[in-house]
PDB file of C-alpha atoms in Angstrom:
ATOM      1  CA  MET R   1     166.744 152.207 142.060  1.00  0.00           C
ATOM      2  CA  LYS R   2     166.368 152.017 138.172  1.00  0.00           C
ATOM      3  CA  GLU R   3     162.912 152.426 136.568  1.00  0.00           C
ATOM      4  CA  ILE R   4     162.236 149.748 134.116  1.00  0.00           C
ATOM      5  CA  TYR R   5     158.696 150.664 133.099  1.00  0.00           C
ATOM      6  CA  SER R   6     155.763 152.905 133.824  1.00  0.00           C
ATOM      7  CA  THR R   7     152.272 152.953 132.763  1.00  0.00           C
ATOM      8  CA  LYS R   8     149.004 154.766 133.388  1.00  0.00           C
ATOM      9  CA  MET R   9     145.305 153.910 133.145  1.00  0.00           C
ATOM     10  CA  LEU R  10     142.215 156.343 133.280  1.00  0.00           C
ATOM     11  CA  ASN R  11     139.058 155.022 134.578  1.00  0.00           C
ATOM     12  CA  VAL R  12     135.683 156.761 134.132  1.00  0.00           C
ATOM     13  CA  GLY R  13     132.561 155.448 135.891  1.00  0.00           C
ATOM     14  CA  GLY R  14     134.277 153.194 138.261  1.00  0.00           C
ATOM     15  CA  ARG R  15     132.963 149.584 138.268  1.00  0.00           C
ATOM     16  CA  SER R  16     130.305 150.619 135.842  1.00  0.00           C
ATOM     17  CA  GLY R  17     132.530 152.429 133.172  1.00  0.00           C
ATOM     18  CA  GLU R  18     135.812 151.935 131.254  1.00  0.00           C
ATOM     19  CA  SER R  19     139.581 151.891 131.647  1.00  0.00           C
ATOM     20  CA  ILE R  20     141.712 153.324 128.937  1.00  0.00           C
ATOM     21  CA  ALA R  21     145.622 153.153 128.736  1.00  0.00           C
ATOM     22  CA  ASP R  22     147.282 156.575 128.556  1.00  0.00           C
ATOM     23  CA  ASP R  23     148.883 155.491 125.163  1.00  0.00           C
ATOM     24  CA  GLN R  24     145.446 154.101 123.890  1.00  0.00           C
ATOM     25  CA  SER R  25     146.985 150.546 123.592  1.00  0.00           C
ATOM     26  CA  PHE R  26     144.322 149.021 125.707  1.00  0.00           C
ATOM     27  CA  LYS R  27     140.530 149.968 126.408  1.00  0.00           C
ATOM     28  CA  VAL R  28     138.294 147.897 128.436  1.00  0.00           C
ATOM     29  CA  LYS R  29     134.637 148.135 129.697  1.00  0.00           C
ATOM     30  CA  ILE R  30     134.334 147.660 133.463  1.00  0.00           C
ATOM     31  CA  ALA R  31     131.329 146.120 135.178  1.00  0.00           C
ATOM     32  CA  PRO R  32     130.587 145.002 138.764  1.00  0.00           C
ATOM     33  CA  PRO R  33     131.556 141.369 139.594  1.00  0.00           C
ATOM     34  CA  GLY R  34     129.157 138.879 138.675  1.00  0.00           C
ATOM     35  CA  SER R  35     127.062 141.215 136.437  1.00  0.00           C
ATOM     36  CA  LYS R  36     127.924 139.476 133.175  1.00  0.00           C
ATOM     37  CA  VAL R  37     128.159 142.413 131.106  1.00  0.00           C
ATOM     38  CA  GLU R  38     129.163 141.399 127.610  1.00  0.00           C
ATOM     39  CA  ASN R  39     132.785 142.380 126.616  1.00  0.00           C
ATOM     40  CA  ALA R  40     133.406 143.732 130.047  1.00  0.00           C
ATOM     41  CA  THR R  41     135.715 142.768 133.057  1.00  0.00           C
ATOM     42  CA  ASN R  42     136.063 143.904 136.527  1.00  0.00           C
ATOM     43  CA  PRO R  43     138.938 145.000 138.779  1.00  0.00           C
ATOM     44  CA  GLU R  44     139.394 141.645 140.303  1.00  0.00           C
ATOM     45  CA  GLN R  45     139.813 139.890 137.005  1.00  0.00           C
ATOM     46  CA  LEU R  46     142.341 142.550 135.905  1.00  0.00           C
ATOM     47  CA  PHE R  47     144.237 142.014 139.230  1.00  0.00           C
ATOM     48  CA  ALA R  48     144.101 138.046 138.724  1.00  0.00           C
ATOM     49  CA  ALA R  49     145.406 138.406 135.074  1.00  0.00           C
ATOM     50  CA  GLY R  50     148.199 140.857 136.154  1.00  0.00           C
ATOM     51  CA  TYR R  51     149.222 138.826 139.250  1.00  0.00           C
ATOM     52  CA  SER R  52     149.132 135.478 137.400  1.00  0.00           C
ATOM     53  CA  ALA R  53     151.213 136.783 134.656  1.00  0.00           C
ATOM     54  CA  CYS R  54     153.800 138.651 136.872  1.00  0.00           C
ATOM     55  CA  PHE R  55     154.107 135.455 138.981  1.00  0.00           C
ATOM     56  CA  ASN R  56     154.774 133.166 136.190  1.00  0.00           C
ATOM     57  CA  SER R  57     157.170 135.643 134.744  1.00  0.00           C
ATOM     58  CA  ALA R  58     159.087 135.712 138.148  1.00  0.00           C
ATOM     59  CA  LEU R  59     158.724 131.844 138.299  1.00  0.00           C
ATOM     60  CA  ASP R  60     160.485 131.707 134.863  1.00  0.00           C
ATOM     61  CA  LEU R  61     163.357 133.811 136.311  1.00  0.00           C
ATOM     62  CA  ILE R  62     163.729 131.401 139.105  1.00  0.00           C
ATOM     63  CA  LYS R  63     163.539 128.443 136.787  1.00  0.00           C
ATOM     64  CA  ARG R  64     166.242 129.896 134.552  1.00  0.00           C
ATOM     65  CA  LYS R  65     168.517 130.454 137.547  1.00  0.00           C
ATOM     66  CA  LYS R  66     168.237 126.973 138.590  1.00  0.00           C
ATOM     67  CA  GLY R  67     168.492 125.329 134.955  1.00  0.00           C
ATOM     68  CA  ILE R  68     164.825 124.298 134.787  1.00  0.00           C
ATOM     69  CA  LYS R  69     163.417 124.411 131.284  1.00  0.00           C
ATOM     70  CA  GLU R  70     159.895 122.692 132.101  1.00  0.00           C
ATOM     71  CA  LYS R  71     156.968 124.900 131.347  1.00  0.00           C
ATOM     72  CA  SER R  72     154.863 126.387 134.080  1.00  0.00           C
ATOM     73  CA  SER R  73     151.206 127.654 134.476  1.00  0.00           C
ATOM     74  CA  ILE R  74     149.985 129.878 137.227  1.00  0.00           C
ATOM     75  CA  THR R  75     146.300 130.527 138.141  1.00  0.00           C
ATOM     76  CA  ALA R  76     145.429 133.405 140.439  1.00  0.00           C
ATOM     77  CA  THR R  77     141.978 133.373 142.167  1.00  0.00           C
ATOM     78  CA  VAL R  78     141.237 136.757 143.570  1.00  0.00           C
ATOM     79  CA  ARG R  79     138.321 136.935 146.023  1.00  0.00           C
ATOM     80  CA  LEU R  80     136.490 139.998 147.140  1.00  0.00           C
ATOM     81  CA  PHE R  81     135.125 140.060 150.721  1.00  0.00           C
ATOM     82  CA  GLU R  82     132.972 142.412 152.610  1.00  0.00           C
ATOM     83  CA  LYS R  83     134.114 142.390 156.284  1.00  0.00           C
ATOM     84  CA  ALA R  84     131.561 145.028 157.313  1.00  0.00           C
ATOM     85  CA  PRO R  85     129.631 147.913 155.642  1.00  0.00           C
ATOM     86  CA  PHE R  86     132.223 149.936 153.596  1.00  0.00           C
ATOM     87  CA  ASP R  87     134.973 147.568 154.604  1.00  0.00           C
ATOM     88  CA  PHE R  88     136.187 145.382 151.592  1.00  0.00           C
ATOM     89  CA  VAL R  89     139.198 143.225 151.306  1.00  0.00           C
ATOM     90  CA  LEU R  90     140.877 141.004 148.743  1.00  0.00           C
ATOM     91  CA  ALA R  91     142.408 137.540 149.189  1.00  0.00           C
ATOM     92  CA  VAL R  92     144.471 135.727 146.526  1.00  0.00           C
ATOM     93  CA  GLU R  93     145.189 132.050 146.011  1.00  0.00           C
ATOM     94  CA  ILE R  94     147.950 131.297 143.722  1.00  0.00           C
ATOM     95  CA  VAL R  95     148.021 127.785 142.265  1.00  0.00           C
ATOM     96  CA  GLY R  96     151.039 126.739 140.209  1.00  0.00           C
ATOM     97  CA  HIS R  97     152.256 123.626 138.189  1.00  0.00           C
ATOM     98  CA  ILE R  98     155.700 122.957 136.731  1.00  0.00           C
ATOM     99  CA  ASP R  99     155.821 120.137 134.055  1.00  0.00           C
ATOM    100  CA  GLY R 100     158.183 117.296 135.096  1.00  0.00           C
ATOM    101  CA  ILE R 101     158.687 118.324 138.683  1.00  0.00           C
ATOM    102  CA  SER R 102     157.328 116.917 141.907  1.00  0.00           C
ATOM    103  CA  ARG R 103     154.759 118.852 143.771  1.00  0.00           C
ATOM    104  CA  GLU R 104     156.970 119.242 146.734  1.00  0.00           C
ATOM    105  CA  GLU R 105     159.910 120.786 144.500  1.00  0.00           C
ATOM    106  CA  ALA R 106     157.081 122.848 142.696  1.00  0.00           C
ATOM    107  CA  GLN R 107     156.054 124.218 146.167  1.00  0.00           C
ATOM    108  CA  GLN R 108     159.516 125.234 147.037  1.00  0.00           C
ATOM    109  CA  LEU R 109     159.994 127.074 143.778  1.00  0.00           C
ATOM    110  CA  LEU R 110     156.517 128.822 144.018  1.00  0.00           C
ATOM    111  CA  GLU R 111     157.428 129.828 147.574  1.00  0.00           C
ATOM    112  CA  LEU R 112     160.753 131.295 146.513  1.00  0.00           C
ATOM    113  CA  THR R 113     158.940 133.003 143.541  1.00  0.00           C
ATOM    114  CA  HIS R 114     156.561 134.645 146.126  1.00  0.00           C
ATOM    115  CA  THR R 115     159.685 136.561 147.444  1.00  0.00           C
ATOM    116  CA  VAL R 116     160.639 137.760 144.086  1.00  0.00           C
ATOM    117  CA  CYS R 117     157.344 138.613 142.302  1.00  0.00           C
ATOM    118  CA  PRO R 118     156.496 142.422 142.502  1.00  0.00           C
ATOM    119  CA  TYR R 119     152.990 141.755 142.931  1.00  0.00           C
ATOM    120  CA  SER R 120     153.600 139.509 145.790  1.00  0.00           C
ATOM    121  CA  LYS R 121     155.887 142.227 147.304  1.00  0.00           C
ATOM    122  CA  ALA R 122     153.125 144.850 146.733  1.00  0.00           C
ATOM    123  CA  THR R 123     150.545 142.621 148.693  1.00  0.00           C
ATOM    124  CA  ALA R 124     152.689 141.406 151.375  1.00  0.00           C
ATOM    125  CA  GLY R 125     151.125 142.197 154.744  1.00  0.00           C
ATOM    126  CA  ASN R 126     148.152 143.738 153.030  1.00  0.00           C
ATOM    127  CA  ILE R 127     146.021 140.798 151.971  1.00  0.00           C
ATOM    128  CA  ASP R 128     146.015 137.023 152.442  1.00  0.00           C
ATOM    129  CA  VAL R 129     147.852 135.236 149.671  1.00  0.00           C
ATOM    130  CA  THR R 130     148.086 131.564 149.576  1.00  0.00           C
ATOM    131  CA  ILE R 131     150.542 129.593 147.385  1.00  0.00           C
ATOM    132  CA  LYS R 132     149.851 125.941 146.342  1.00  0.00           C
ATOM    133  CA  ALA R 133     151.617 123.657 143.930  1.00  0.00           C
ATOM    134  CA  VAL R 134     149.543 120.947 141.961  1.00  0.00           C
TER     135      VAL R 134
END
């Protein structure tokens, strides 16, 4: 296996702190979900941003392979659940749209993308992920 990229983030303070990229290219304040701290985000938002970008890039790869040039958009909704005290889980809903393609064909492409996307592979069997074309 050939490594393509590696990155590292440091977090200080958990959900009430900050995260900083090892190369200083990215620094963000972290706040608990729903706290509405100005200029801050939370791990769930970061995960949704990463997953949606990764999934859409994987979809671009699938579209190129099939000769499809229409634009696509992906929304990732990440939900945090408390099953029991000290037992938290995530769930993700991926909603995608591809211009000029039927919803049925888009659904097939999204499901194929789910087998290629590194985030989808990382979450497989670990969290509930649903895929829906609109």
